[in-house]
Coordinates of C-alpha atoms in Angstrom, one line a residue:
M1 CA -25.4 -23.1 -0.2
S2 CA -22.4 -24.8 1.4
P3 CA -20.0 -22.9 3.6
E4 CA -17.3 -23.5 1.0
S5 CA -19.5 -21.9 -1.7
Q6 CA -20.3 -18.9 0.5
A7 CA -16.6 -18.3 1.2
S8 CA -15.7 -18.6 -2.5
E9 CA -18.5 -16.1 -3.4
A10 CA -17.3 -13.6 -0.8
L11 CA -13.7 -13.6 -1.8
P12 CA -12.4 -11.1 -4.3
S13 CA -11.8 -12.4 -7.8
R14 CA -8.5 -11.7 -9.6
R15 CA -8.7 -9.7 -12.8
R16 CA -6.0 -9.3 -15.4
R17 CA -5.3 -5.7 -16.3
T18 CA -3.8 -4.2 -19.4
P19 CA -0.2 -3.6 -18.5
R20 CA 0.7 0.0 -17.8
G21 CA 3.7 1.7 -19.3
G22 CA 6.7 2.7 -17.2
R23 CA 8.1 1.0 -14.1
H24 CA 4.9 0.9 -12.1
R25 CA 3.1 -1.9 -13.9
G26 CA 1.2 -4.7 -12.3
A27 CA -0.1 -7.9 -13.9
E28 CA -3.3 -8.3 -11.8
S29 CA -5.6 -6.7 -9.3
Y30 CA -8.5 -7.8 -7.1
L31 CA -12.1 -7.0 -8.0
L32 CA -14.3 -6.9 -4.8
P33 CA -17.8 -8.3 -5.2
P34 CA -20.7 -6.1 -4.0
G35 CA -21.2 -6.1 -0.2
S36 CA -17.5 -7.1 0.5
P37 CA -16.1 -6.1 3.9
A38 CA -14.6 -2.6 3.8
L39 CA -10.8 -2.3 3.3
I40 CA -9.4 0.1 5.9
L41 CA -5.8 1.3 5.9
A42 CA -4.7 1.8 9.5
A43 CA -2.4 4.8 9.5
P44 CA 0.0 5.4 12.4
G45 CA -0.4 8.9 14.0
P46 CA -3.2 11.4 13.7
A47 CA -4.9 12.7 10.6
T48 CA -3.3 16.1 11.2
A49 CA 0.3 14.9 11.2
P50 CA 2.7 15.9 8.4
G51 CA 2.7 13.2 5.8
A52 CA -0.8 11.9 6.7
A53 CA -1.9 12.6 3.1
V54 CA 0.1 9.6 2.0
A55 CA -2.5 7.2 3.5
T56 CA -5.3 9.0 1.6
E57 CA -3.4 8.7 -1.7
L58 CA -2.7 5.1 -1.1
A59 CA -6.4 4.5 -0.4
R60 CA -7.1 6.1 -3.8
L61 CA -4.6 3.9 -5.5
V62 CA -6.1 0.8 -3.9
E63 CA -9.6 1.7 -5.2
I64 CA -8.6 2.7 -8.7
E65 CA -5.9 0.2 -9.4
Q66 CA -6.8 -2.8 -7.3
T67 CA -10.3 -3.4 -5.9
G68 CA -12.7 -1.1 -7.7
Q69 CA -14.3 -0.3 -4.3
P70 CA -13.6 2.6 -2.0
A71 CA -10.8 2.1 0.5
L72 CA -11.0 3.9 3.8
V73 CA -8.3 5.4 6.1
G74 CA -8.5 5.1 9.9
H75 CA -5.9 6.9 12.0
L76 CA -4.6 5.4 15.2
E77 CA -4.2 8.7 17.1
G78 CA -6.2 11.9 17.4
T79 CA -9.9 12.3 17.0
E80 CA -10.2 13.1 13.3
R81 CA -10.9 10.0 11.2
H82 CA -9.9 7.7 14.1
L83 CA -9.9 4.0 13.2
G84 CA -12.4 3.3 16.0
A85 CA -14.8 5.9 14.6
V86 CA -14.4 4.7 11.1
L87 CA -15.2 1.1 12.1
A88 CA -18.2 2.3 14.2
G89 CA -19.6 4.1 11.2
L90 CA -19.6 1.1 8.9
R91 CA -22.9 -0.4 7.8
Q92 CA -22.9 -4.2 8.0
E93 CA -23.8 -5.5 4.6
R94 CA -23.7 -9.2 5.3
P95 CA -23.9 -10.7 8.8
D96 CA -21.9 -13.8 7.7
Q97 CA -18.8 -11.6 7.0
P98 CA -16.6 -9.3 9.0
A99 CA -17.6 -5.6 8.7
A100 CA -14.0 -4.7 7.6
V101 CA -10.5 -5.9 7.1
V102 CA -7.9 -3.5 8.6
V103 CA -4.5 -3.4 6.9
P104 CA -1.7 -1.7 8.9
L105 CA 0.2 0.9 6.9
T106 CA 3.5 -0.3 8.1
T107 CA 6.3 -2.0 6.1
G108 CA 6.9 -4.5 8.8
P109 CA 6.0 -5.5 12.3
D110 CA 5.6 -2.6 14.7
P111 CA 4.6 -3.7 18.2
E112 CA 2.8 -0.4 19.1
V113 CA 0.9 -0.2 15.8
D114 CA 0.0 -3.9 15.9
A115 CA -1.2 -3.7 19.5
A116 CA -3.3 -0.6 18.8
V117 CA -4.9 -2.2 15.7
R118 CA -5.7 -5.4 17.6
K119 CA -7.3 -3.5 20.5
I120 CA -9.5 -1.4 18.2
V121 CA -10.5 -4.3 16.0
A122 CA -11.4 -6.4 19.0
D123 CA -14.1 -3.9 19.8
A124 CA -15.6 -4.1 16.3
R125 CA -16.6 -6.9 14.0
A126 CA -13.5 -6.6 12.0
V127 CA -10.3 -8.5 11.1
A128 CA -6.7 -7.3 11.3
A129 CA -4.4 -8.1 8.4
D130 CA -0.7 -8.5 8.4
P131 CA 1.7 -5.6 7.8
L132 CA 2.6 -4.8 4.2
G133 CA 6.1 -6.2 4.4
P134 CA 8.2 -8.1 3.7
H135 CA 7.2 -8.5 0.1
P136 CA 9.1 -8.5 -3.3
L137 CA 6.9 -5.6 -4.5
I138 CA 8.3 -3.4 -1.7
A139 CA 11.8 -4.2 -2.9
E140 CA 10.6 -2.9 -6.3
A141 CA 9.3 0.3 -4.7
L142 CA 12.6 0.8 -2.9
H143 CA 14.4 0.3 -6.2
D144 CA 12.2 2.9 -7.9
R145 CA 12.9 5.5 -5.2
L146 CA 16.6 4.9 -5.4
A147 CA 16.4 5.3 -9.2
E148 CA 14.5 8.5 -8.8
A149 CA 17.2 9.9 -6.6
G150 CA 19.9 8.9 -9.1
L151 CA 21.3 6.2 -6.9
A152 CA 20.3 3.2 -9.0
R153 CA 19.8 2.4 -12.7
A154 CA 16.2 1.9 -13.6
D155 CA 17.0 -0.1 -16.7
R156 CA 16.0 -3.7 -16.4
V157 CA 16.6 -7.0 -18.1
R158 CA 14.1 -9.5 -17.0
M159 CA 13.0 -7.1 -14.2
M160 CA 16.6 -6.9 -12.9
T161 CA 19.0 -3.9 -12.7
M162 CA 22.4 -4.9 -14.0
V163 CA 24.3 -1.8 -13.0
T164 CA 23.7 0.5 -10.0
A165 CA 25.0 3.9 -9.2
A166 CA 25.5 3.1 -5.5
S167 CA 27.6 0.0 -4.8
G168 CA 26.2 -0.3 -1.3
V169 CA 22.8 0.3 0.1
I170 CA 21.6 0.5 3.7
V171 CA 17.9 -0.3 4.2
V172 CA 16.8 1.7 7.3
T173 CA 13.6 0.6 9.0
P174 CA 11.6 1.9 12.0
G175 CA 10.9 -0.5 14.8
D176 CA 12.8 -3.0 16.9
Q177 CA 15.1 -5.8 16.0
E178 CA 12.3 -8.0 14.8
A179 CA 11.4 -5.2 12.3
V180 CA 15.1 -5.2 11.2
R181 CA 15.0 -9.0 10.7
Q182 CA 11.9 -8.7 8.6
A183 CA 13.4 -5.9 6.6
E184 CA 16.4 -8.0 5.9
V185 CA 14.2 -10.3 3.8
T186 CA 13.2 -7.3 1.6
G187 CA 16.9 -6.3 1.6
V188 CA 17.8 -9.7 0.0
W189 CA 15.3 -9.1 -2.8
L190 CA 16.6 -5.5 -3.3
S191 CA 20.2 -6.8 -3.5
S192 CA 19.2 -9.2 -6.3
R193 CA 17.5 -6.4 -8.2
L194 CA 20.4 -4.0 -7.9
A195 CA 23.3 -6.5 -8.0
A196 CA 24.8 -4.5 -5.1
L197 CA 25.6 -5.0 -1.5
V198 CA 22.7 -4.4 0.9
S199 CA 22.7 -4.1 4.6
T200 CA 19.8 -3.4 7.1
A201 CA 19.7 -1.3 10.2
S202 CA 17.2 0.4 12.6
L203 CA 16.5 4.0 11.8
G204 CA 16.3 4.7 15.5
D205 CA 19.9 3.4 16.1
E206 CA 22.3 5.8 14.4
S207 CA 25.3 3.7 15.6
A208 CA 23.8 0.6 13.8
V209 CA 23.5 2.6 10.6
T210 CA 27.1 3.8 10.8
T211 CA 28.3 0.3 11.6
A212 CA 26.4 -1.0 8.5
A213 CA 28.1 1.7 6.4
A214 CA 31.5 0.7 7.7
Q215 CA 30.9 -2.9 6.9
L216 CA 29.8 -2.1 3.4
R217 CA 32.9 0.0 2.8
A218 CA 35.0 -2.8 4.1
S219 CA 33.4 -5.1 1.6
G220 CA 34.3 -2.8 -1.3
A221 CA 31.3 -0.5 -1.6
A222 CA 32.6 3.0 -2.6
R223 CA 29.3 5.0 -2.9
L224 CA 26.6 4.3 -0.3
A225 CA 22.9 5.0 -0.4
V226 CA 20.2 4.9 2.3
A227 CA 16.9 3.3 1.2
P228 CA 14.2 4.3 3.8
Y229 CA 12.1 1.2 4.4
L230 CA 9.1 3.3 5.5
I231 CA 6.1 4.9 4.0
G232 CA 6.7 8.5 5.2
P233 CA 5.0 9.6 8.4
E234 CA 7.2 7.4 10.5
T235 CA 10.0 10.0 10.5
T236 CA 11.0 13.5 9.4
A237 CA 13.1 14.5 6.4
E238 CA 15.5 16.1 8.8
R239 CA 16.0 12.9 10.8
L240 CA 16.5 10.9 7.6
A241 CA 19.1 13.4 6.3
A242 CA 20.9 13.4 9.6
V243 CA 21.2 9.6 9.8
S244 CA 22.4 9.4 6.2
A245 CA 25.0 12.1 6.7
A246 CA 26.3 10.4 9.8
A247 CA 26.8 7.3 7.6
G248 CA 28.4 9.3 4.8
A249 CA 25.6 8.2 2.5
E250 CA 23.2 9.8 0.1
H251 CA 19.5 8.8 0.6
A252 CA 16.4 8.2 -1.4
A253 CA 12.9 9.4 -0.5
P254 CA 10.5 7.2 1.6
I255 CA 8.3 4.8 -0.3
G256 CA 5.3 7.1 0.0
A257 CA 2.2 6.4 -2.1
H258 CA 3.8 3.9 -4.5
P259 CA 1.5 1.7 -6.6
A260 CA 3.3 -1.4 -5.3
L261 CA 2.1 -0.7 -1.7
A262 CA -1.5 -0.4 -3.0
Q263 CA -1.1 -3.8 -4.6
V264 CA 0.3 -5.4 -1.4
A265 CA -2.5 -3.8 0.7
A266 CA -5.1 -5.5 -1.5
L267 CA -3.2 -8.8 -1.2
R268 CA -3.1 -8.5 2.6
Y269 CA -6.8 -7.8 2.6
V270 CA -7.5 -11.0 0.5
E271 CA -5.3 -13.1 2.7
A272 CA -6.9 -11.9 6.0
L273 CA -10.4 -12.2 4.6
A274 CA -9.7 -15.8 3.3
T275 CA -8.4 -16.8 6.7
A276 CA -11.4 -15.2 8.5
L277 CA -14.0 -16.9 6.3
A278 CA -12.2 -20.3 6.5
D279 CA -12.3 -20.0 10.3

């Protein structure tokens, strides 16, 4: 069998799914063939941290809605279910493939998380995937969380919201300025969905958030909303509420275990595995 045929056989196949009702519908998923490398979600923080259950729920969604195979969770801190231990416990099914593809559970680049994943993966026969964002599906998830908080209309025409309750949205992201730049891409997609002004700022820089709020008001936005560009464990509810209050804005919940993130995680797995097999 040629190397090209082996790579084609190893890659997941796309399958069409019956569309689900409601907002969380997807057109396709990825069916993993037997013996595929494990898909591991790399969760920042320890397994005992508040919000760690989000990673477990996302892994369940990846399995049920996307790949048909169990997805694992490996934490980057602590001793319980540590990523290194999860990788060490894998059984190698096929020597011509990586043992696993590790998908960071971050919405954008995070130097600390990325470095930790690369270090652990280097000690195992595994491949590191890109972070989940930016991606249009994450803009969809942000839209849904805003709608659930009463800050955006969920009604759509051709998947677009024509009227939004908040006329200005601040997308707040953890991480450095590179993370902010990456989040701005998702912010553009969100703005097109909401037909509203969208700005982006670092969650760790309260002055940047208040500056973004002032700029939105100067542009005519009367009611502001904060859209947390994070999965959940990255911050506390108190911190999010404080930053939003300082900006004079209401806020939505973090993205959490949203089906869109499960779909993007499966996509990042496929992309990383295709690159690894091609190399």
